[in-house]
XYZ file of C-alpha atoms in Angstrom:
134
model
C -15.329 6.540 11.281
C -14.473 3.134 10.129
C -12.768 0.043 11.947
C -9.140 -0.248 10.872
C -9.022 -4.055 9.452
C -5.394 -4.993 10.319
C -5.338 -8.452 8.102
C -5.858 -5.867 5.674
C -3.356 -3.880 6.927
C -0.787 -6.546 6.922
C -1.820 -8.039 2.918
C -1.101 -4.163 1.970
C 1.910 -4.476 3.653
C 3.008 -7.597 1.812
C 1.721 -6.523 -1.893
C 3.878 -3.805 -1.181
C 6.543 -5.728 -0.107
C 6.109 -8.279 -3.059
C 6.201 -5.995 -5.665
C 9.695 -4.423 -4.192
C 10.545 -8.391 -4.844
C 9.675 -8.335 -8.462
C 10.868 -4.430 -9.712
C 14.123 -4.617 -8.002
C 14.832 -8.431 -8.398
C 13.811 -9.421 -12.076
C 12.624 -6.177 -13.163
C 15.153 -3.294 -12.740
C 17.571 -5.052 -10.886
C 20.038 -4.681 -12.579
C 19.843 -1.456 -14.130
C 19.129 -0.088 -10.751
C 22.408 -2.240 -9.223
C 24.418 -0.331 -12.126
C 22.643 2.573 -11.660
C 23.596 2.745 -7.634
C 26.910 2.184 -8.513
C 26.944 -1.235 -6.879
C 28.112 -4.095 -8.852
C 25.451 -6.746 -10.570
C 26.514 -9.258 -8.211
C 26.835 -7.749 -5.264
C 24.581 -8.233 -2.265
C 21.202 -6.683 -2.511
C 21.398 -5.350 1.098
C 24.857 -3.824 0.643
C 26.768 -4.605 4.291
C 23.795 -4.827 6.342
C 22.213 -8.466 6.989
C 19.218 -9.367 4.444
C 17.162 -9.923 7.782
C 17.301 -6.366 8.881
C 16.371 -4.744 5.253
C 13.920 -6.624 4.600
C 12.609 -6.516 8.244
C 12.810 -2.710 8.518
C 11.417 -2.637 4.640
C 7.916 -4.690 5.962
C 7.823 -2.597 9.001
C 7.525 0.567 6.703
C 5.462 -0.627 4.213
C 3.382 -1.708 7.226
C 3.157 1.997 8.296
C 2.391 3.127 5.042
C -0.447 0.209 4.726
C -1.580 1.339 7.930
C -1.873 4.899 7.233
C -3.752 4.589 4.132
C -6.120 2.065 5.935
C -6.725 5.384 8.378
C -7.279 7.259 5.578
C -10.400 4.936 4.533
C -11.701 4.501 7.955
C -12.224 8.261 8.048
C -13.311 8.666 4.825
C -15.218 5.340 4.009
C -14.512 6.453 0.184
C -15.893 4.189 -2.923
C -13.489 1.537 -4.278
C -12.837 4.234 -7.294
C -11.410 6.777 -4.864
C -9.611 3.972 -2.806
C -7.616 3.432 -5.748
C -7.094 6.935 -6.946
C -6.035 7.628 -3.164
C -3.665 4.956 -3.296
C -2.228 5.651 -6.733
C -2.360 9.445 -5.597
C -0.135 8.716 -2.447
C 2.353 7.333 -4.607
C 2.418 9.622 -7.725
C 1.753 13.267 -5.594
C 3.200 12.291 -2.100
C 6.021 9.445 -1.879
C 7.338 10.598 -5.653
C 8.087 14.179 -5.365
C 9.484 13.404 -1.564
C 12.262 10.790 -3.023
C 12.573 13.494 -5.826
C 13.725 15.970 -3.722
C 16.149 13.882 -1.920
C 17.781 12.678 -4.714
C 18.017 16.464 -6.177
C 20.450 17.006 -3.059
C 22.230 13.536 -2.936
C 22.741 13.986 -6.722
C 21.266 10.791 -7.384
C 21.015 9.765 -10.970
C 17.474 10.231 -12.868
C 17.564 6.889 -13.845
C 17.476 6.140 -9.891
C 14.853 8.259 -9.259
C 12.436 6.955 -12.660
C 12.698 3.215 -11.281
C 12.064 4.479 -7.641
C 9.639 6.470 -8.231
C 7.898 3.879 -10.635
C 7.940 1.472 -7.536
C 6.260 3.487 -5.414
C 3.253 4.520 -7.700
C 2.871 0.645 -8.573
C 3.254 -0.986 -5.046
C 0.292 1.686 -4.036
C -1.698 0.554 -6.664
C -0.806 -2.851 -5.240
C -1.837 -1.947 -2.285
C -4.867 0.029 -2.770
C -6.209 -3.255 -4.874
C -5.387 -5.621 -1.773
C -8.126 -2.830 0.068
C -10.466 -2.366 -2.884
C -10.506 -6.645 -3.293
C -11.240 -6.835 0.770
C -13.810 -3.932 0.727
């Protein structure tokens, strides 16, 4: 088994984070804003403080950055398979899991396609931060 980098750890975190930044700020957010039912100039965090949803939104991704780092330490896979791992997390894991939530809160499709579409690219974000410090 592999060490666990952790500045690795934490650049996953933030390409993760960053690329939340861009697909729900200039990307989709509007159509996702609309889509939410929220209104296109209402706060981005809703009622809670900006601090605490961002916060809390590092502090997963940094969870999510730190289990796919596991996943290479054990594995010590090529930088192909890092990226198909990382993509494959996204697309096969995180994707159906906010599918089948928003099946049962009723959320809209539309909801679901720019969700879902964040999470496959942020782990391909993420993946490259690992591949590019391999």
């Amino acid at each position: 088994m592999g060490n666990i980098d952790l500045l690795r750890v934490v650049l996953g975190a933030a390409a993760f984070f960053l690329v939340g930044m861009v697909w729900y700020g200039v990307l989709f957010g509007t159509i996702w804003k609309r889509a939410i039912g929220r209104e296109p100039d209402a706060k981005f965090s809703g009622d809670r403080p900006l601090w605490l949803v961002f916060g809390l939104t590092f502090a997963f991704a940094l969870l999510i950055s730190l289990t796919l780092a596991h996943q290479f330490a054990m594995s010590s896979p090529s930088v192909r398979a890092m990226m198909m791992i990382s993509v494959g997390y996204g697309l096969m894991l995180m994707t159906p899991a906010i599918g089948i939530r928003y099946l049962y809160l009723n959320a809209p499709w539309q909801v679901f396609a720019i969700d879902a579409g964040f999470l496959v690219t942020a782990m391909a974000a993420m993946g490259a931060v690992f591949v590019f410090m391999a």
